PDB file of C-alpha atoms in Angstrom:
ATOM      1  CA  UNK J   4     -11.919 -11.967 -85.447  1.00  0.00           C
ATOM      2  CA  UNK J   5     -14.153  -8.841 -86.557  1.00  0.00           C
ATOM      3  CA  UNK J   6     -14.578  -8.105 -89.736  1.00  0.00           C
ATOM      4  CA  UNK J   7     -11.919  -5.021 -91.505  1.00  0.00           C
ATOM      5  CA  UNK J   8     -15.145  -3.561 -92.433  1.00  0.00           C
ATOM      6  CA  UNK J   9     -16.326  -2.805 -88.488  1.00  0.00           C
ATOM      7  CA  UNK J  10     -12.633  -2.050 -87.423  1.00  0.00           C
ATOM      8  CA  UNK J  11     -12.069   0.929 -89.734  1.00  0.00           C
ATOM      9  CA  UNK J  12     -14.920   3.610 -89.152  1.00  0.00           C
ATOM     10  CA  UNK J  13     -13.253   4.768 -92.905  1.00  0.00           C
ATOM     11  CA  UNK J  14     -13.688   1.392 -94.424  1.00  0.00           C
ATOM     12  CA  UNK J  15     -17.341   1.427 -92.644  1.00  0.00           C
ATOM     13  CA  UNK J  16     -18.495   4.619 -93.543  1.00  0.00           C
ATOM     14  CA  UNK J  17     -17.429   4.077 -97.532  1.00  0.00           C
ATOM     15  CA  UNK J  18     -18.743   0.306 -97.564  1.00  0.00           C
ATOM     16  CA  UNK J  19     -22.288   1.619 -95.869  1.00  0.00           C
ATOM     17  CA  UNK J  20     -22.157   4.324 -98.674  1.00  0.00           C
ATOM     18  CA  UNK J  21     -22.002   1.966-101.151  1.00  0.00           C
ATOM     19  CA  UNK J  22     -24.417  -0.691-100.084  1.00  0.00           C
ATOM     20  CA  UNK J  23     -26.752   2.470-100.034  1.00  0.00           C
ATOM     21  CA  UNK J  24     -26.168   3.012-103.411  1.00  0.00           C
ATOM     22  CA  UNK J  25     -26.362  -0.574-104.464  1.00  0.00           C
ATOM     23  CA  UNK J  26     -29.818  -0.702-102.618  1.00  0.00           C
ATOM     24  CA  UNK J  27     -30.653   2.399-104.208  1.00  0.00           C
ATOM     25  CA  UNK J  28     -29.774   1.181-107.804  1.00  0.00           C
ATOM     26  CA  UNK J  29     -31.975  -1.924-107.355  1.00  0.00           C
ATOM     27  CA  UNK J  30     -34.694   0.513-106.060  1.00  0.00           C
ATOM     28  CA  UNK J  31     -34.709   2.098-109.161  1.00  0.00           C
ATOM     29  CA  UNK J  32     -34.779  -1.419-111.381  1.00  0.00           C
ATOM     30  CA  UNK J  33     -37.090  -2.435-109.999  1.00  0.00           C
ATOM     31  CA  UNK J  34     -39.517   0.545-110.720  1.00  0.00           C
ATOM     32  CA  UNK J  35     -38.432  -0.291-114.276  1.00  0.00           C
ATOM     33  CA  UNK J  36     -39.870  -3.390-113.888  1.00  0.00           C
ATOM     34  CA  UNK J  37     -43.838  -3.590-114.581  1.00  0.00           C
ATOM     35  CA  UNK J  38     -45.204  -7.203-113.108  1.00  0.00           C
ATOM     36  CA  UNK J  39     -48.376  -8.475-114.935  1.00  0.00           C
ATOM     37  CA  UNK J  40     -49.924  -8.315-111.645  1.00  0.00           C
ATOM     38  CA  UNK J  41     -53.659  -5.888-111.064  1.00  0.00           C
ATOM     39  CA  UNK J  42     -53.011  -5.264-107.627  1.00  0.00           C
ATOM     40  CA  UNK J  43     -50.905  -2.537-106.209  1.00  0.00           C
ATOM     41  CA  UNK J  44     -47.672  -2.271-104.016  1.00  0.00           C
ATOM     42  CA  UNK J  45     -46.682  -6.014-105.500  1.00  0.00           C
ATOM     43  CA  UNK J  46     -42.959  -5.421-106.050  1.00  0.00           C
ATOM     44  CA  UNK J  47     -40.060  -8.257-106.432  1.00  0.00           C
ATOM     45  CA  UNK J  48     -37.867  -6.559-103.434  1.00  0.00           C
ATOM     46  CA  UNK J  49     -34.576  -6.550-105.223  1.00  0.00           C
ATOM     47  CA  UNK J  50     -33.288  -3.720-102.959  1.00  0.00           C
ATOM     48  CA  UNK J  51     -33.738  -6.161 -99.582  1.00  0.00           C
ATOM     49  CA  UNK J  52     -31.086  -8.361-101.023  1.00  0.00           C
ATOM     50  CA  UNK J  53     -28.790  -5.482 -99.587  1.00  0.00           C
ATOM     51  CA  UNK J  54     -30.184  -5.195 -96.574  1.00  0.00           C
ATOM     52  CA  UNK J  55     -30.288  -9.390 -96.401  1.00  0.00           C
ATOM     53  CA  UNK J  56     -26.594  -8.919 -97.000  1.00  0.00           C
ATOM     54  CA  UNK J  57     -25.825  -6.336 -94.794  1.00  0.00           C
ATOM     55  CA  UNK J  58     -28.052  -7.979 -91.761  1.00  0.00           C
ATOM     56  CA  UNK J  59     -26.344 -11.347 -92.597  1.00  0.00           C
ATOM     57  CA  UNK J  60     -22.747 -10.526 -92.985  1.00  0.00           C
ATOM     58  CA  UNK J  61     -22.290  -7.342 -91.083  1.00  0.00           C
ATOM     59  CA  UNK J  62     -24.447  -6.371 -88.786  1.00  0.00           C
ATOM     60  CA  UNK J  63     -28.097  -5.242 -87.353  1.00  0.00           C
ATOM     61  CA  UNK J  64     -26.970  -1.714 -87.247  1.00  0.00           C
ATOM     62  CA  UNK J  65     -25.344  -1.419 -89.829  1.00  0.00           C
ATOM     63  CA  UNK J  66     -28.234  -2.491 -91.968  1.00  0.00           C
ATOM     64  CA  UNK J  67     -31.001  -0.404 -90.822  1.00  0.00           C
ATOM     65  CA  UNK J  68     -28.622   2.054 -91.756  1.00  0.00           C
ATOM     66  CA  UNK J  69     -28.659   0.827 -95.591  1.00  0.00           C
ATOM     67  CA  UNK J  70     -32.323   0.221 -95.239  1.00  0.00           C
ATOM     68  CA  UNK J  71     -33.559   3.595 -93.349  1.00  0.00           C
ATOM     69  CA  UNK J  72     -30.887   5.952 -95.237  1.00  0.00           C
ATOM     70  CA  UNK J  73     -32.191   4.052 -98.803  1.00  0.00           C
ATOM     71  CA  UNK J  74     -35.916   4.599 -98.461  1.00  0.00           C
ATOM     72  CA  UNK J  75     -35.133   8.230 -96.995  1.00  0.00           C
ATOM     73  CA  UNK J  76     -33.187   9.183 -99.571  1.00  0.00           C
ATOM     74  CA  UNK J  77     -35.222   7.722-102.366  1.00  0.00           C
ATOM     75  CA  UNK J  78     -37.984   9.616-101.169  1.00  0.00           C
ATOM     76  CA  UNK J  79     -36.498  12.800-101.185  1.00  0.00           C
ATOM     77  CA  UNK J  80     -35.469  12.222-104.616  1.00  0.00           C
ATOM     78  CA  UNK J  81     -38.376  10.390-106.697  1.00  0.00           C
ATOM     79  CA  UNK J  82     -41.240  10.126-104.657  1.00  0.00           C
ATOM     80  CA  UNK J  83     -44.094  12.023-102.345  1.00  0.00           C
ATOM     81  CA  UNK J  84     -44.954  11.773 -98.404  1.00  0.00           C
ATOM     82  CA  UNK J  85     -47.163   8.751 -99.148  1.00  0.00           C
ATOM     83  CA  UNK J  86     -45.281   7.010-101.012  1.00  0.00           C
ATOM     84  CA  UNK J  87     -42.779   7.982 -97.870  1.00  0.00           C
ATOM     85  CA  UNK J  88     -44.550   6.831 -95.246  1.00  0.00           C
ATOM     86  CA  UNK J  89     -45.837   3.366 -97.016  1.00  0.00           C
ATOM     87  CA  UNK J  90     -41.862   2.654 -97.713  1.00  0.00           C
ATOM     88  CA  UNK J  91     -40.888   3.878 -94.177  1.00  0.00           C
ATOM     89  CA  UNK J  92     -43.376   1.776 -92.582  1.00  0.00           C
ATOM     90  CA  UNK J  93     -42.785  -1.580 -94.592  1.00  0.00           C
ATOM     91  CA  UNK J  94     -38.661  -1.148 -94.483  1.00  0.00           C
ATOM     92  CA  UNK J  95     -38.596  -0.643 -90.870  1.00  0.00           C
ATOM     93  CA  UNK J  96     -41.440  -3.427 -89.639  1.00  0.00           C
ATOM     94  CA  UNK J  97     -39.649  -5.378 -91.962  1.00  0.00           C
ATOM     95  CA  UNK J  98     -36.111  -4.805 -90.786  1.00  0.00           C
ATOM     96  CA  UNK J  99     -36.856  -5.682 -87.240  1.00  0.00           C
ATOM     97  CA  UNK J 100     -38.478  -9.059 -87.907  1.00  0.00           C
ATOM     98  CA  UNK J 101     -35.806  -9.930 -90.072  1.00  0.00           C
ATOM     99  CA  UNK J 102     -33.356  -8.563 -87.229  1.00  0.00           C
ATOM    100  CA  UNK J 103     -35.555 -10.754 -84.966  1.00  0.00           C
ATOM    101  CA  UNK J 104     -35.201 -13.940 -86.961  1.00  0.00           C
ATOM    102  CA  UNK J 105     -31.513 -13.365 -87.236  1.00  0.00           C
ATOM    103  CA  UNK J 106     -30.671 -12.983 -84.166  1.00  0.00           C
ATOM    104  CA  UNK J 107     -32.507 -15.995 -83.118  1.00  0.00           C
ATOM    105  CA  UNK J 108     -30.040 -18.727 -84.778  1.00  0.00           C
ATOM    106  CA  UNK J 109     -33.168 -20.886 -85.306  1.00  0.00           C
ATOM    107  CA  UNK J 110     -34.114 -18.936 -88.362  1.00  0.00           C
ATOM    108  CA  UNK J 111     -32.872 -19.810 -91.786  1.00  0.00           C
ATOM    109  CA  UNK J 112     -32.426 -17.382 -94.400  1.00  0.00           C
ATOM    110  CA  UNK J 113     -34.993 -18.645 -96.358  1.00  0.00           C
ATOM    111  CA  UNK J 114     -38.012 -17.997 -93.394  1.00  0.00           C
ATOM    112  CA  UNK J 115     -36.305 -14.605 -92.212  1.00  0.00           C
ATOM    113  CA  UNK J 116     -36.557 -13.452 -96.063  1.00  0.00           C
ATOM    114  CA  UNK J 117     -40.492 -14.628 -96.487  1.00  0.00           C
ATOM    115  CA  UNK J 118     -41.279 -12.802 -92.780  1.00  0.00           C
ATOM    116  CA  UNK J 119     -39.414 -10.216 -93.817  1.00  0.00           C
ATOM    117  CA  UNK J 120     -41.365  -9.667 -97.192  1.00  0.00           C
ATOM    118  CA  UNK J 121     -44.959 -10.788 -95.635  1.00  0.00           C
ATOM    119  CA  UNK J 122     -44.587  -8.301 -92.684  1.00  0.00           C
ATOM    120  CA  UNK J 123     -43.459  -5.364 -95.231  1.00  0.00           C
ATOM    121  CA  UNK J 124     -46.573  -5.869 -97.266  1.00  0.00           C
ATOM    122  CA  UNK J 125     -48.950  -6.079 -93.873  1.00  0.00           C
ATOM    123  CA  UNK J 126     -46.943  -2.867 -92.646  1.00  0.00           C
ATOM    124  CA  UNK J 127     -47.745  -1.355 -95.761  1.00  0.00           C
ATOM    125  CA  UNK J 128     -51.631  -2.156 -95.850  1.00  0.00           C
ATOM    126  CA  UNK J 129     -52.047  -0.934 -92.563  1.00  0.00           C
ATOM    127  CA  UNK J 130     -50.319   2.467 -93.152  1.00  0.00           C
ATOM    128  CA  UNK J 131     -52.555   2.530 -96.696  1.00  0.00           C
ATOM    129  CA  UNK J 132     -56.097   1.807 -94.135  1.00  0.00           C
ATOM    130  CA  UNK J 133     -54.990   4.574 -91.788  1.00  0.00           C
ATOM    131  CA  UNK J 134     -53.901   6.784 -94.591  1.00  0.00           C
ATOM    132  CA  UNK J 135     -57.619   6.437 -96.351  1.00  0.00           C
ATOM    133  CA  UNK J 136     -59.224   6.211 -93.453  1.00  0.00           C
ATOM    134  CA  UNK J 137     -60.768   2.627 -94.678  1.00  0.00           C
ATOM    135  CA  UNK J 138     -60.201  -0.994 -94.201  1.00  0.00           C
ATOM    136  CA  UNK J 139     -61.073  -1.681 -97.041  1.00  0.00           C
ATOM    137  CA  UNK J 140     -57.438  -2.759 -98.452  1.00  0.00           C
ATOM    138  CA  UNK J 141     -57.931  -5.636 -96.231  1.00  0.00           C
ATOM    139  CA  UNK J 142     -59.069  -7.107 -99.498  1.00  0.00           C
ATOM    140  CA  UNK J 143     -55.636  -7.532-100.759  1.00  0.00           C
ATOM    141  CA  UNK J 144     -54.362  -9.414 -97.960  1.00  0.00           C
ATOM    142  CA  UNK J 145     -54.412 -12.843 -99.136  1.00  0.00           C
ATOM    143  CA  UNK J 146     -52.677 -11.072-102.210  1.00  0.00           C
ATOM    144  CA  UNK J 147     -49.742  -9.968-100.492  1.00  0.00           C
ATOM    145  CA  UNK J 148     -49.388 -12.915 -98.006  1.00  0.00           C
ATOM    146  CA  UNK J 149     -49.117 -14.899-100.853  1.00  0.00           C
ATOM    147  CA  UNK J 150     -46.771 -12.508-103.220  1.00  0.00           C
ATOM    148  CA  UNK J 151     -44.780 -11.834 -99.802  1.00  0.00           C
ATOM    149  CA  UNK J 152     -43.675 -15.355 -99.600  1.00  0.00           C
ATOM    150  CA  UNK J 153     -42.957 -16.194-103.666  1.00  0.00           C
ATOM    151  CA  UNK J 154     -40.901 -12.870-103.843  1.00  0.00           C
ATOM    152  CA  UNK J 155     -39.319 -13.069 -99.845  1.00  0.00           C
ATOM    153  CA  UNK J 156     -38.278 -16.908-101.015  1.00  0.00           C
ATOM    154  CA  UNK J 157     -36.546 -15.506-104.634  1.00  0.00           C
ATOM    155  CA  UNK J 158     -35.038 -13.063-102.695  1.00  0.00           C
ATOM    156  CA  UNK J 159     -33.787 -15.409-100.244  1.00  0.00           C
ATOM    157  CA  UNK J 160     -32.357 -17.938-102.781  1.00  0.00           C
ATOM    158  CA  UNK J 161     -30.838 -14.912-105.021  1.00  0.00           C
ATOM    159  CA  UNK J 162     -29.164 -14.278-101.934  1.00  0.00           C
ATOM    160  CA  UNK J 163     -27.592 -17.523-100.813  1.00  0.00           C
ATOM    161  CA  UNK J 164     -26.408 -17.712-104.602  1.00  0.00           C
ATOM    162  CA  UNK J 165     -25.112 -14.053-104.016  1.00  0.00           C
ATOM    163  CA  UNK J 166     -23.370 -14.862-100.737  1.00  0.00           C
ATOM    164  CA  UNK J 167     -21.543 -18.440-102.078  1.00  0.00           C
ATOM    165  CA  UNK J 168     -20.282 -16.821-105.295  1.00  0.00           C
ATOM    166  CA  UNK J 169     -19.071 -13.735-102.506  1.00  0.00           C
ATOM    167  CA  UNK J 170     -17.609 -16.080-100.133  1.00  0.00           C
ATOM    168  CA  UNK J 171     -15.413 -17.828-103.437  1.00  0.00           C
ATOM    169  CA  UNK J 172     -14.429 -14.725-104.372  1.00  0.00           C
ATOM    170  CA  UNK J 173     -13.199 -13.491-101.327  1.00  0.00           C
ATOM    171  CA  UNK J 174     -10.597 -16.664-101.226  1.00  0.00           C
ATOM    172  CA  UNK J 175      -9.362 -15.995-104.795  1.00  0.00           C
ATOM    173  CA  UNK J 176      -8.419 -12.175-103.521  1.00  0.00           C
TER     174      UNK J 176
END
């Protein structure tokens, strides 16, 4: 049976809007946040744990919506081109290897959230060596292959907490 959510294009449309704005939300915590950490573009993720959801329980279209539509609109809002095209680039190589892993059953939650985060961070130094015109950055690659994995596993186990207490509290409704 398909979910209410995908039946109703008015139930979509609002529940998309909202996961937006959750993602969005997060986005902005986590720029709150300042980690004790001397290299740049190290961030928890907190705003993947929508997409995670929305990839997971909904579907692949419907979360490159929430993941596309967030960084977009952030931009437009807070930030410059850069800072554009660095999100742009990590959200959407990121998306599709998570979309990748999912849709190849042999992935668990826990490896598609780590891939997801490593290949955001190597999407990310890539657009930051073309947009200097220097390799340089390759520095920080053992860096964010390692941060990639500790925050894409947090994120991953925030999210299978997220998703049980979900689950029990859609039986109680």
């Amino acid at each position: 049976m398909e979910s209410p959510i995908k039946e109703n294009r008015s139930r979509r449309v609002a529940y998309l809007g909202l996961m937006i704005s959750l993602a969005m939300i997060f986005s902005y915590v986590e720029s709150l946040i300042s980690l004790p950490i001397p290299i740049p573009g190290i961030k928890i993720g907190l705003a993947n744990l929508v997409v995670l959801y929305v990839l997971e329980e909904i579907g692949t279209k419907e979360a490159f919506t929430v993941s596309v539509l967030r960084i977009l609109l952030l931009a437009f809002l807070f930030t410059n081109t850069a800072a554009l095209l660095y999100s742009l680039a990590g959200g959407i190589v990121s998306f599709f290897i998570m979309a990748i892993l999912k849709n190849s059953k042999s992935a668990s939650v826990y490896f598609t959230s780590i891939m997801g985060a490593v290949f955001h961070n190597l999407a990310q130094l890539l657009v930051a060596g073309a947009v200097l015109h220097s390799m340089a950055v390759i520095g920080y690659l053992p860096a964010l292959l390692i941060s990639g994995m500790i925050t894409g596993a947090f994120i991953s186990v925030v999210f299978v907490r997220i998703r049980k207490y979900l689950g029990v509290l859609k039986k109680t409704l």
